[in-house]
Short mmCIF file of C-alpha atoms and ligand atoms in Angstrom, two decimals:
data_model
loop_
_atom_site.label_atom_id
_atom_site.label_comp_id
_atom_site.label_asym_id
_atom_site.label_seq_id
_atom_site.Cartn_x
_atom_site.Cartn_y
_atom_site.Cartn_z
CA MET A 1 -274.79 -79.14 -46.27
CA ASN A 2 -272.44 -78.27 -43.06
CA GLU A 3 -273.69 -80.69 -40.27
CA ARG A 4 -271.02 -79.20 -38.02
CA PRO A 5 -271.93 -75.72 -36.40
CA ASN A 6 -270.17 -72.48 -36.36
CA ALA A 7 -268.75 -71.44 -32.89
CA LEU A 8 -270.49 -68.69 -30.82
CA LEU A 9 -268.24 -66.34 -28.75
CA ASN A 10 -269.23 -64.11 -26.22
CA ILE A 11 -267.41 -61.44 -25.33
CA GLY A 12 -269.12 -58.67 -23.23
CA ASP A 13 -272.29 -58.33 -24.57
CA LYS A 14 -271.32 -59.43 -28.04
CA THR A 15 -272.10 -62.78 -29.46
CA VAL A 16 -269.46 -63.48 -32.38
CA GLU A 17 -269.90 -66.23 -34.61
CA LEU A 18 -267.04 -67.71 -35.85
CA PRO A 19 -267.14 -69.88 -38.83
CA ARG A 20 -265.60 -73.61 -39.45
CA THR A 21 -263.64 -74.79 -41.91
CA ASN A 22 -264.15 -79.03 -41.69
CA ALA A 23 -261.18 -80.96 -41.86
CA SER A 24 -260.94 -84.22 -43.91
CA ILE A 25 -259.41 -85.78 -40.98
CA GLY A 26 -258.35 -84.38 -37.70
CA ASN A 27 -259.30 -80.82 -36.04
CA ASP A 28 -261.79 -78.56 -37.85
CA GLY A 29 -260.73 -74.88 -37.83
CA ILE A 30 -262.49 -72.12 -36.23
CA GLY A 31 -261.93 -68.98 -38.16
CA VAL A 32 -260.81 -65.90 -36.08
CA SER A 33 -260.61 -63.40 -38.90
CA ARG A 34 -263.58 -61.22 -37.51
CA LEU A 35 -262.66 -61.25 -34.21
CA MET A 36 -261.48 -58.03 -34.62
CA ALA A 37 -263.97 -56.38 -36.35
CA ASP A 38 -266.90 -57.94 -34.58
CA GLY A 39 -265.72 -58.21 -31.38
CA GLY A 40 -262.84 -55.64 -30.85
CA VAL A 41 -260.17 -58.19 -29.65
CA VAL A 42 -257.60 -60.50 -31.07
CA ALA A 43 -256.72 -64.09 -30.82
CA LEU A 44 -253.89 -64.34 -28.62
CA ASP A 45 -251.69 -68.11 -29.27
CA PRO A 46 -248.06 -67.67 -28.20
CA GLY A 47 -246.04 -70.28 -30.00
CA PHE A 48 -249.09 -71.06 -32.12
CA THR A 49 -249.98 -73.72 -29.87
CA ASN A 50 -253.67 -73.98 -31.13
CA THR A 51 -253.52 -72.01 -34.33
CA ALA A 52 -253.95 -73.46 -37.58
CA SER A 53 -251.95 -70.82 -40.13
CA CYS A 54 -253.59 -72.39 -42.99
CA ALA A 55 -255.42 -75.16 -44.77
CA SER A 56 -253.39 -77.52 -46.21
CA ALA A 57 -253.40 -80.94 -48.07
CA VAL A 58 -249.88 -81.98 -47.85
CA THR A 59 -249.30 -83.99 -44.42
CA TYR A 60 -251.30 -85.54 -41.67
CA ILE A 61 -250.36 -85.92 -38.57
CA ASP A 62 -252.24 -87.28 -35.50
CA GLY A 63 -249.93 -86.73 -32.89
CA ASP A 64 -251.66 -88.65 -30.31
CA ALA A 65 -251.98 -92.13 -32.16
CA GLY A 66 -248.51 -91.60 -33.49
CA ILE A 67 -249.54 -91.58 -37.02
CA LEU A 68 -247.79 -89.58 -40.05
CA ARG A 69 -248.94 -89.53 -43.67
CA TYR A 70 -248.10 -87.59 -46.72
CA ARG A 71 -250.45 -87.07 -49.13
CA GLY A 72 -252.61 -89.69 -47.10
CA TYR A 73 -249.94 -92.64 -47.63
CA PRO A 74 -248.44 -94.04 -44.36
CA ILE A 75 -245.02 -92.95 -43.57
CA GLU A 76 -244.41 -96.67 -42.90
CA GLN A 77 -245.35 -97.66 -46.06
CA LEU A 78 -243.38 -94.90 -48.03
CA ALA A 79 -240.09 -95.86 -45.83
CA LYS A 80 -240.40 -99.10 -46.85
CA ASN A 81 -241.31 -99.05 -50.44
CA SER A 82 -240.59 -95.41 -52.02
CA SER A 83 -237.41 -93.11 -52.84
CA PHE A 84 -236.65 -90.04 -51.78
CA LEU A 85 -237.18 -88.18 -55.46
CA GLU A 86 -240.27 -90.28 -55.84
CA VAL A 87 -241.82 -88.59 -51.84
CA ALA A 88 -240.15 -85.38 -53.11
CA TYR A 89 -242.56 -85.78 -56.94
CA LEU A 90 -245.59 -87.00 -54.33
CA LEU A 91 -245.56 -84.27 -51.61
CA ILE A 92 -244.97 -81.17 -54.36
CA TYR A 93 -247.47 -82.67 -56.97
CA GLY A 94 -249.76 -84.40 -55.06
CA GLU A 95 -250.02 -87.82 -56.59
CA LEU A 96 -247.46 -90.67 -56.83
CA PRO A 97 -245.92 -90.35 -60.34
CA THR A 98 -246.49 -93.09 -62.99
CA GLN A 99 -243.12 -94.69 -64.17
CA THR A 100 -242.97 -92.09 -66.99
CA GLN A 101 -243.38 -89.27 -64.88
CA LEU A 102 -240.94 -90.43 -62.15
CA GLU A 103 -238.35 -90.79 -65.11
CA ASN A 104 -238.62 -87.67 -66.41
CA PHE A 105 -238.44 -85.86 -62.72
CA VAL A 106 -235.46 -87.90 -61.66
CA MET A 107 -233.59 -86.68 -65.34
CA ARG A 108 -234.78 -83.23 -64.80
CA VAL A 109 -233.10 -82.96 -61.15
CA LYS A 110 -230.18 -85.06 -62.55
CA ASN A 111 -229.55 -82.75 -65.30
CA HIS A 112 -229.04 -79.80 -62.64
CA ARG A 113 -226.98 -81.18 -60.14
CA LEU A 114 -223.66 -79.03 -61.15
CA LEU A 115 -223.30 -75.79 -59.64
CA HIS A 116 -222.06 -72.91 -61.07
CA GLU A 117 -218.55 -72.77 -61.10
CA ASN A 118 -218.24 -69.87 -59.05
CA PHE A 119 -219.84 -71.66 -55.98
CA ARG A 120 -216.63 -72.94 -55.73
CA ALA A 121 -215.15 -69.51 -55.10
CA PHE A 122 -218.45 -68.59 -53.00
CA PHE A 123 -217.54 -71.23 -50.32
CA THR A 124 -214.00 -70.73 -49.85
CA ALA A 125 -215.16 -66.79 -48.55
CA PHE A 126 -216.53 -68.44 -45.30
CA PRO A 127 -214.17 -69.70 -42.10
CA HIS A 128 -213.67 -73.32 -42.62
CA ARG A 129 -215.19 -74.01 -39.19
CA GLY A 130 -218.06 -71.91 -39.93
CA HIS A 131 -221.10 -73.60 -39.48
CA PRO A 132 -222.67 -75.82 -42.28
CA MET A 133 -225.96 -74.17 -41.59
CA ALA A 134 -225.03 -70.76 -41.98
CA ILE A 135 -223.00 -71.39 -45.11
CA LEU A 136 -226.16 -73.51 -46.41
CA GLN A 137 -228.60 -70.50 -45.66
CA ALA A 138 -226.46 -67.99 -47.74
CA GLY A 139 -226.17 -70.44 -50.73
CA VAL A 140 -229.64 -71.34 -51.21
CA ALA A 141 -230.42 -67.55 -50.87
CA GLY A 142 -227.25 -66.99 -52.98
CA MET A 143 -229.22 -69.18 -55.65
CA ALA A 144 -231.67 -65.92 -56.57
CA THR A 145 -228.38 -64.41 -58.19
CA TYR A 146 -227.98 -67.19 -60.49
CA TYR A 147 -231.31 -67.96 -61.54
CA GLU A 148 -233.00 -64.60 -61.81
CA ASP A 149 -235.46 -66.26 -64.67
CA THR A 150 -237.19 -68.64 -61.84
CA LEU A 151 -238.07 -66.09 -59.15
CA ASP A 152 -241.45 -65.11 -60.04
CA PRO A 153 -243.89 -67.40 -57.54
CA ARG A 154 -247.04 -66.23 -59.39
CA ASP A 155 -245.52 -68.09 -62.60
CA PRO A 156 -245.86 -71.79 -62.27
CA ALA A 157 -243.37 -72.92 -64.72
CA GLN A 158 -240.61 -70.70 -62.89
CA LEU A 159 -241.54 -72.18 -59.62
CA ASP A 160 -241.62 -75.38 -60.60
CA THR A 161 -237.99 -74.94 -62.52
CA ALA A 162 -236.79 -73.19 -59.00
CA ALA A 163 -238.09 -76.67 -56.93
CA VAL A 164 -235.97 -78.60 -59.37
CA LEU A 165 -233.09 -76.46 -59.06
CA LEU A 166 -233.07 -76.51 -55.50
CA LEU A 167 -233.89 -80.42 -55.12
CA ALA A 168 -230.78 -80.87 -57.48
CA LYS A 169 -228.24 -78.52 -56.11
CA LEU A 170 -228.69 -78.90 -52.57
CA PRO A 171 -226.74 -82.21 -52.17
CA THR A 172 -223.70 -80.48 -54.37
CA MET A 173 -223.79 -77.56 -51.79
CA ILE A 174 -224.06 -79.47 -48.69
CA SER A 175 -220.91 -81.70 -50.27
CA TYR A 176 -219.11 -78.67 -50.83
CA ILE A 177 -219.37 -77.51 -47.49
CA ALA A 178 -218.31 -80.68 -46.31
CA LYS A 179 -215.42 -80.64 -48.32
CA ARG A 180 -214.20 -77.10 -47.98
CA ALA A 181 -214.59 -77.90 -44.13
CA ALA A 182 -212.23 -80.49 -44.45
CA GLY A 183 -209.64 -78.92 -46.62
CA LEU A 184 -210.53 -81.92 -49.30
CA PRO A 185 -210.83 -81.71 -52.93
CA LEU A 186 -214.84 -81.00 -54.38
CA THR A 187 -216.37 -83.59 -56.22
CA TYR A 188 -218.58 -82.93 -59.45
CA PRO A 189 -221.61 -84.78 -59.58
CA ASP A 190 -221.80 -88.17 -61.59
CA ALA A 191 -224.35 -88.61 -63.89
CA GLN A 192 -224.17 -92.82 -63.39
CA ARG A 193 -225.01 -92.53 -59.68
CA GLY A 194 -228.46 -92.04 -58.00
CA TYR A 195 -229.47 -89.16 -56.27
CA THR A 196 -228.62 -89.82 -52.45
CA GLU A 197 -225.64 -92.52 -53.83
CA ASP A 198 -224.22 -89.31 -55.81
CA PHE A 199 -224.42 -87.23 -52.92
CA ILE A 200 -222.63 -89.79 -50.51
CA GLN A 201 -220.02 -89.83 -53.29
CA MET A 202 -219.59 -86.46 -53.60
CA THR A 203 -219.15 -85.68 -49.86
CA PHE A 204 -216.99 -88.61 -49.04
CA GLY A 205 -215.52 -89.49 -52.65
CA MET A 206 -212.08 -88.24 -54.39
CA PRO A 207 -212.17 -86.62 -57.83
CA TYR A 208 -209.20 -89.21 -58.53
CA GLN A 209 -210.67 -92.43 -56.99
CA SER A 210 -213.72 -94.62 -57.57
CA HIS A 211 -215.49 -95.42 -54.57
CA ASP A 212 -217.69 -98.16 -54.10
CA ILE A 213 -220.82 -97.24 -51.97
CA ASP A 214 -222.87 -100.08 -49.99
CA PRO A 215 -226.40 -100.05 -51.71
CA ALA A 216 -227.49 -100.76 -47.98
CA LEU A 217 -225.90 -97.45 -46.72
CA VAL A 218 -227.44 -95.52 -49.69
CA ARG A 219 -230.83 -96.85 -49.15
CA ALA A 220 -230.76 -96.03 -45.66
CA LEU A 221 -229.68 -92.59 -45.94
CA ASP A 222 -232.45 -92.57 -48.65
CA MET A 223 -234.92 -93.76 -45.98
CA LEU A 224 -233.61 -91.19 -43.70
CA LEU A 225 -234.44 -88.32 -46.36
CA ILE A 226 -237.81 -89.77 -46.80
CA LEU A 227 -238.68 -89.48 -42.79
CA HIS A 228 -237.49 -85.94 -42.81
CA ALA A 229 -239.51 -84.60 -46.08
CA ASP A 230 -242.42 -82.85 -44.56
CA HIS A 231 -243.93 -82.54 -41.36
CA GLU A 232 -246.82 -80.03 -41.83
CA GLN A 233 -246.55 -76.43 -40.23
CA ASN A 234 -243.25 -77.14 -37.99
CA CYS A 235 -241.38 -73.90 -37.56
CA SER A 236 -239.13 -73.84 -40.56
CA THR A 237 -241.86 -74.65 -42.86
CA SER A 238 -244.01 -71.77 -41.23
CA THR A 239 -241.14 -69.63 -41.57
CA VAL A 240 -241.02 -70.56 -45.29
CA ARG A 241 -244.85 -69.96 -45.76
CA LEU A 242 -244.62 -66.78 -43.85
CA VAL A 243 -241.36 -65.36 -46.28
CA GLY A 244 -242.76 -66.53 -49.24
CA SER A 245 -246.55 -64.74 -48.48
CA SER A 246 -244.56 -61.67 -49.32
CA GLN A 247 -244.09 -63.08 -52.87
CA ALA A 248 -240.18 -63.62 -51.83
CA ASN A 249 -238.88 -66.24 -54.30
CA LEU A 250 -238.46 -69.58 -53.41
CA TYR A 251 -234.63 -69.24 -52.78
CA ALA A 252 -235.07 -66.88 -50.06
CA SER A 253 -237.85 -68.42 -48.46
CA VAL A 254 -236.28 -72.06 -48.11
CA ALA A 255 -233.14 -69.96 -46.97
CA ALA A 256 -235.41 -68.50 -43.75
CA GLY A 257 -236.22 -72.02 -43.42
CA VAL A 258 -232.74 -73.20 -43.35
CA GLY A 259 -232.35 -70.48 -40.91
CA ALA A 260 -235.27 -71.72 -38.57
CA LEU A 261 -234.38 -75.33 -38.87
CA ALA A 262 -230.75 -74.67 -37.26
CA GLY A 263 -232.58 -73.66 -33.79
CA PRO A 264 -231.42 -76.56 -31.33
CA LEU A 265 -234.73 -76.89 -30.43
CA HIS A 266 -235.95 -77.73 -34.24
CA GLY A 267 -233.75 -79.63 -36.58
CA GLY A 268 -230.61 -78.92 -34.55
CA ALA A 269 -231.32 -81.50 -31.82
CA ASN A 270 -229.78 -84.35 -33.61
CA GLU A 271 -226.61 -82.66 -33.30
CA ALA A 272 -227.47 -81.47 -29.48
CA VAL A 273 -228.51 -85.21 -28.71
CA LEU A 274 -224.88 -86.01 -29.80
CA ARG A 275 -223.36 -83.93 -27.83
CA MET A 276 -225.42 -84.89 -24.79
CA LEU A 277 -224.40 -88.71 -25.44
CA HIS A 278 -220.75 -87.83 -25.77
CA GLN A 279 -221.30 -85.85 -22.38
CA ILE A 280 -222.79 -88.44 -20.61
CA ARG A 281 -220.16 -91.03 -21.88
CA ASP A 282 -217.06 -88.58 -20.58
CA THR A 283 -218.28 -87.97 -17.19
CA GLY A 284 -218.62 -91.68 -16.92
CA ASP A 285 -221.54 -91.08 -14.41
CA PRO A 286 -224.50 -93.77 -14.66
CA VAL A 287 -226.88 -92.43 -16.97
CA GLN A 288 -229.87 -92.22 -14.30
CA VAL A 289 -227.43 -89.36 -13.03
CA PHE A 290 -228.13 -87.22 -16.36
CA VAL A 291 -231.83 -88.05 -16.68
CA ASP A 292 -232.00 -86.65 -12.36
CA LYS A 293 -230.31 -83.29 -13.88
CA VAL A 294 -233.05 -83.09 -16.54
CA LYS A 295 -235.94 -83.64 -14.27
CA SER A 296 -234.70 -81.14 -11.70
CA LYS A 297 -234.61 -78.31 -14.07
CA ALA A 298 -231.38 -77.06 -12.29
CA GLU A 299 -229.63 -76.03 -15.03
CA GLY A 300 -232.19 -75.87 -17.83
CA VAL A 301 -230.95 -79.10 -19.01
CA ARG A 302 -232.91 -81.13 -21.48
CA LEU A 303 -233.20 -84.70 -22.80
CA MET A 304 -232.52 -83.71 -26.24
CA GLY A 305 -234.35 -86.05 -28.78
CA PHE A 306 -236.88 -86.39 -26.72
CA GLY A 307 -240.53 -84.53 -26.76
CA HIS A 308 -242.95 -82.91 -29.51
CA ARG A 309 -245.11 -80.19 -30.12
CA VAL A 310 -247.50 -82.56 -31.96
CA TYR A 311 -246.38 -86.14 -30.48
CA LYS A 312 -248.07 -87.13 -27.78
CA ASN A 313 -247.28 -90.85 -28.34
CA TYR A 314 -243.92 -92.52 -29.80
CA ASP A 315 -242.95 -90.16 -32.80
CA PRO A 316 -243.58 -92.94 -35.89
CA ARG A 317 -240.35 -91.72 -37.69
CA ALA A 318 -238.18 -92.30 -34.23
CA ALA A 319 -239.38 -96.28 -34.23
CA ILE A 320 -238.12 -96.43 -37.85
CA VAL A 321 -235.02 -94.74 -37.09
CA LYS A 322 -234.40 -96.82 -34.14
CA GLU A 323 -234.22 -100.15 -36.17
CA THR A 324 -232.27 -98.35 -38.88
CA ALA A 325 -229.75 -97.67 -36.11
CA HIS A 326 -229.29 -100.97 -35.37
CA ASP A 327 -229.09 -102.03 -38.92
CA VAL A 328 -226.66 -99.59 -40.29
CA LEU A 329 -224.45 -100.15 -37.28
CA SER A 330 -224.04 -103.74 -37.45
CA ARG A 331 -223.45 -103.37 -41.37
CA LEU A 332 -220.30 -101.33 -40.50
CA GLY A 333 -219.67 -103.65 -37.81
CA LYS A 334 -219.64 -100.80 -34.96
CA ARG A 335 -220.69 -101.79 -31.59
CA ASP A 336 -221.31 -98.18 -30.62
CA GLU A 337 -221.13 -97.13 -27.21
CA LEU A 338 -223.46 -94.23 -27.58
CA LEU A 339 -226.17 -96.19 -28.92
CA ASP A 340 -226.14 -98.15 -26.03
CA ILE A 341 -226.14 -95.14 -23.91
CA ALA A 342 -228.97 -93.95 -26.12
CA MET A 343 -231.00 -97.27 -25.66
CA GLU A 344 -230.52 -96.97 -21.77
CA LEU A 345 -231.69 -93.23 -21.81
CA GLU A 346 -234.97 -94.15 -23.61
CA ALA A 347 -235.40 -97.08 -21.32
CA ILE A 348 -235.02 -95.17 -17.91
CA ALA A 349 -237.10 -92.01 -19.44
CA LEU A 350 -240.24 -94.21 -20.65
CA SER A 351 -240.42 -95.63 -17.49
CA ASP A 352 -239.81 -92.16 -15.45
CA ASP A 353 -243.17 -90.51 -14.35
CA TYR A 354 -241.67 -87.19 -15.04
CA PHE A 355 -241.39 -88.23 -18.95
CA LYS A 356 -244.77 -89.97 -18.44
CA GLU A 357 -246.88 -87.63 -17.41
CA ARG A 358 -245.20 -84.91 -19.87
CA LYS A 359 -246.04 -87.62 -22.67
CA LEU A 360 -242.30 -87.21 -23.48
CA TYR A 361 -241.32 -89.86 -25.97
CA PRO A 362 -237.98 -90.27 -28.37
CA ASN A 363 -238.17 -87.90 -31.50
CA VAL A 364 -236.82 -88.30 -34.91
CA ASP A 365 -233.91 -86.80 -33.80
CA PHE A 366 -232.94 -88.97 -31.18
CA TYR A 367 -230.99 -92.14 -33.06
CA THR A 368 -230.38 -89.79 -36.32
CA GLY A 369 -227.28 -88.39 -35.19
CA LEU A 370 -225.95 -91.85 -34.37
CA ILE A 371 -226.40 -93.31 -37.85
CA TYR A 372 -225.01 -90.43 -39.57
CA SER A 373 -221.92 -90.26 -37.31
CA ALA A 374 -221.49 -93.93 -38.46
CA MET A 375 -221.67 -93.58 -41.66
CA GLY A 376 -218.97 -90.77 -41.47
CA PHE A 377 -220.70 -87.27 -41.42
CA THR A 378 -219.00 -84.84 -38.65
CA THR A 379 -221.67 -83.38 -36.48
CA LYS A 380 -221.90 -80.39 -37.82
CA LEU A 381 -223.26 -81.90 -41.20
CA PHE A 382 -226.30 -83.65 -39.12
CA THR A 383 -228.75 -80.81 -39.73
CA PRO A 384 -227.68 -80.02 -43.17
CA LEU A 385 -228.84 -83.84 -43.97
CA PHE A 386 -232.02 -82.47 -42.05
CA ALA A 387 -232.40 -79.80 -44.41
CA LEU A 388 -231.88 -81.67 -47.38
CA GLY A 389 -234.35 -84.21 -46.30
CA ARG A 390 -236.92 -81.42 -45.65
CA LEU A 391 -236.34 -79.87 -48.53
CA PRO A 392 -239.76 -81.06 -50.61
CA GLY A 393 -241.90 -80.21 -47.96
CA TRP A 394 -240.62 -76.67 -47.75
CA ILE A 395 -241.21 -76.50 -51.66
CA ALA A 396 -244.39 -78.56 -51.42
CA GLN A 397 -245.82 -76.14 -48.56
CA TYR A 398 -244.72 -72.89 -50.84
CA VAL A 399 -246.14 -74.39 -53.59
CA GLU A 400 -249.40 -75.40 -52.12
CA MET A 401 -249.67 -71.52 -50.53
CA THR A 402 -249.05 -69.64 -53.82
CA LYS A 403 -252.00 -71.39 -55.27
CA ASP A 404 -254.39 -71.01 -52.41
CA PRO A 405 -256.70 -68.45 -52.95
CA ALA A 406 -257.06 -67.84 -49.34
CA THR A 407 -253.25 -66.79 -48.83
CA LYS A 408 -252.72 -63.06 -47.44
CA ILE A 409 -249.28 -61.61 -46.51
CA GLY A 410 -248.46 -63.29 -43.07
CA ARG A 411 -248.53 -60.36 -40.44
CA PRO A 412 -249.66 -61.63 -37.03
CA ARG A 413 -251.27 -59.08 -34.73
CA GLN A 414 -250.29 -58.23 -30.88
CA VAL A 415 -251.65 -57.72 -27.42
CA TYR A 416 -249.56 -54.23 -26.77
CA VAL A 417 -248.39 -54.54 -23.20
CA GLY A 418 -246.03 -51.36 -22.99
CA GLU A 419 -246.22 -47.70 -21.78
CA VAL A 420 -249.16 -46.16 -23.14
CA GLU A 421 -247.90 -42.48 -23.89
CA ARG A 422 -244.91 -40.46 -22.41
CA ASP A 423 -243.37 -37.33 -23.28
CA TYR A 424 -239.93 -37.58 -24.27
CA VAL A 425 -237.08 -36.35 -21.81
CA PRO A 426 -234.02 -34.64 -22.94
CA LEU A 427 -230.75 -36.20 -22.18
CA SER A 428 -229.79 -33.69 -19.78
CA ARG A 429 -232.43 -34.64 -17.62
CA ARG A 430 -232.51 -38.12 -17.54
N1 LIG B 501 -236.74 -82.80 -21.48
C1 LIG B 501 -237.11 -82.76 -20.54
N2 LIG B 501 -238.33 -81.86 -20.03
C2 LIG B 501 -238.94 -81.51 -21.10
C3 LIG B 501 -238.62 -81.79 -22.60
C4 LIG B 501 -237.26 -82.63 -22.48
N3 LIG B 501 -236.72 -82.88 -23.56
N4 LIG B 501 -239.33 -81.71 -23.76
C5 LIG B 501 -240.40 -80.80 -22.90
N5 LIG B 501 -240.45 -80.87 -21.57
C6 LIG B 501 -241.16 -80.43 -20.18
C7 LIG B 501 -240.78 -78.95 -20.39
O1 LIG B 501 -239.69 -78.85 -19.23
C8 LIG B 501 -242.36 -78.65 -19.82
O2 LIG B 501 -242.50 -79.40 -18.36
P1 LIG B 501 -243.62 -78.44 -17.47
O3 LIG B 501 -244.69 -78.20 -17.89
O4 LIG B 501 -242.85 -78.68 -16.11
O5 LIG B 501 -242.83 -76.97 -17.20
C9 LIG B 501 -243.35 -79.55 -20.49
O6 LIG B 501 -242.29 -80.89 -20.59
C10 LIG B 501 -243.74 -79.31 -21.58
O7 LIG B 501 -242.79 -78.64 -22.81
P2 LIG B 501 -242.81 -77.74 -23.47
O8 LIG B 501 -241.52 -76.66 -23.70
O9 LIG B 501 -243.84 -76.69 -23.20
O10 LIG B 501 -243.06 -78.47 -24.73
P3 LIG B 501 -243.44 -77.56 -26.43
O11 LIG B 501 -244.25 -78.22 -26.96
O12 LIG B 501 -242.91 -76.14 -26.56
O13 LIG B 501 -241.94 -78.06 -26.88
C11 LIG B 501 -239.77 -79.19 -27.82
C12 LIG B 501 -241.57 -79.04 -27.80
C13 LIG B 501 -239.41 -80.43 -28.77
C14 LIG B 501 -239.40 -78.23 -28.22
C15 LIG B 501 -239.66 -79.74 -26.32
O14 LIG B 501 -240.01 -80.96 -25.98
C16 LIG B 501 -237.87 -79.91 -26.62
O15 LIG B 501 -237.28 -79.05 -26.21
N6 LIG B 501 -237.13 -80.70 -26.71
C17 LIG B 501 -235.69 -81.08 -26.86
C18 LIG B 501 -235.62 -80.78 -28.23
C19 LIG B 501 -235.57 -81.62 -29.49
O16 LIG B 501 -235.32 -82.72 -29.33
N7 LIG B 501 -236.29 -80.98 -30.31
C20 LIG B 501 -236.49 -81.48 -31.69
C21 LIG B 501 -237.82 -81.75 -32.03
S1 LIG B 501 -238.34 -83.03 -33.15
C22 LIG B 501 -237.30 -82.55 -34.61
C23 LIG B 501 -238.03 -81.33 -35.01
O17 LIG B 501 -239.27 -80.73 -35.33
O18 LIG B 501 -237.36 -80.12 -35.66
#
């Protein structure tokens, strides 16, 4: 029995009953699909600040309490105990794998890490300074041309293969993009190495040299990928779902997600944070001067890496990343001036009324760039690292959408505010 009542909405002299979808935890949903038919109006919610686009069982966030859970498991436990591929399995298939399931999954991913040889030429077609996210987006979309027997989202076996191919090939693709940008030889995947370790080897190693990688750094990067793995209906994930709702294949949908993630208000913020820290250091002004500029809103400057649509509390991922930043930097023997600036910025902002009143806290991007930079990744590679981390989430949400009987092609309405009707005026009379 549904103990939570439907909503009643009065529009003029009509009362429209809006059905309620119960959440297992968090906000229930009020269905507005009948609003137009029964009330003659549409729901208007720019930026979807109050609109759920779907029912989902993948990720739960409580932004006020600073809680993030994948399939019910707290992010802190997964970050501490799990591996990126295990988390990918959890997100996509809904349960933690048994030992055999995990081994099979890891093996499937391992077997597909190699990119089609033609891809080497594909990456040379782009200017070497071209942004890696643009190249990555093209590469992901291009996979659809190589694996045509994995394109049908209505066939679970094809979809599953596409998911494995994407997980397997994205690290290789990102490493190729990095190597091309630096003019260095591409390195093939090494089956002896684990997923994240091999990604580091392909990105920094040379084909003619054996490269020992500190396991603590491999673990740190693997953990950062876990922290990025899903974040419910964020901009890029909603993009993946919207594109996929037309039954576009998984590669096309994920490529669209890569495009959305590239924006500076979304995944591109990690790059923007580092640029901001450099700028503060280079001006030599006290950190407070920059904070004052942000508060004045005069130049539209924002404190990058701060604020979040959902978190109105400390982003639980940021807390873990901050700790990792200290560990990684001290492990690499780098006393980073930029980390000092970041910590001062955070301290000033957290005690300032402007940020307190607006509930602006550090988000996941605030400290990640510092770690990536210390590991040797160039700034332009930060957002591709976010894409690699977010990939399991995009896949899991796409798969969930294809299985959901309520899925329809995404097609929002609008409230039209333009000219009502006018007659065409010939050019000579304008
Ligand atoms: N610095 C200064 N002021 C800010 C900031 C910021 N980083 N973020 C929000 N505000 C202010 C904003 O000016 C507004 O003030 P007022 O009420 O006086 O007009 C108020 O806070 C609410 O901001 P909003 O833009 O309406 O909030 P939103 O939910 O639409 O935006 C956001 C969320 C993440 C886009 C925004 O906080 C932002 O631009 N942050 C900086 C970029 C960033 O770090 N993005 C990464 C997000 S986390 C990773 C990811 O999901 O990709």
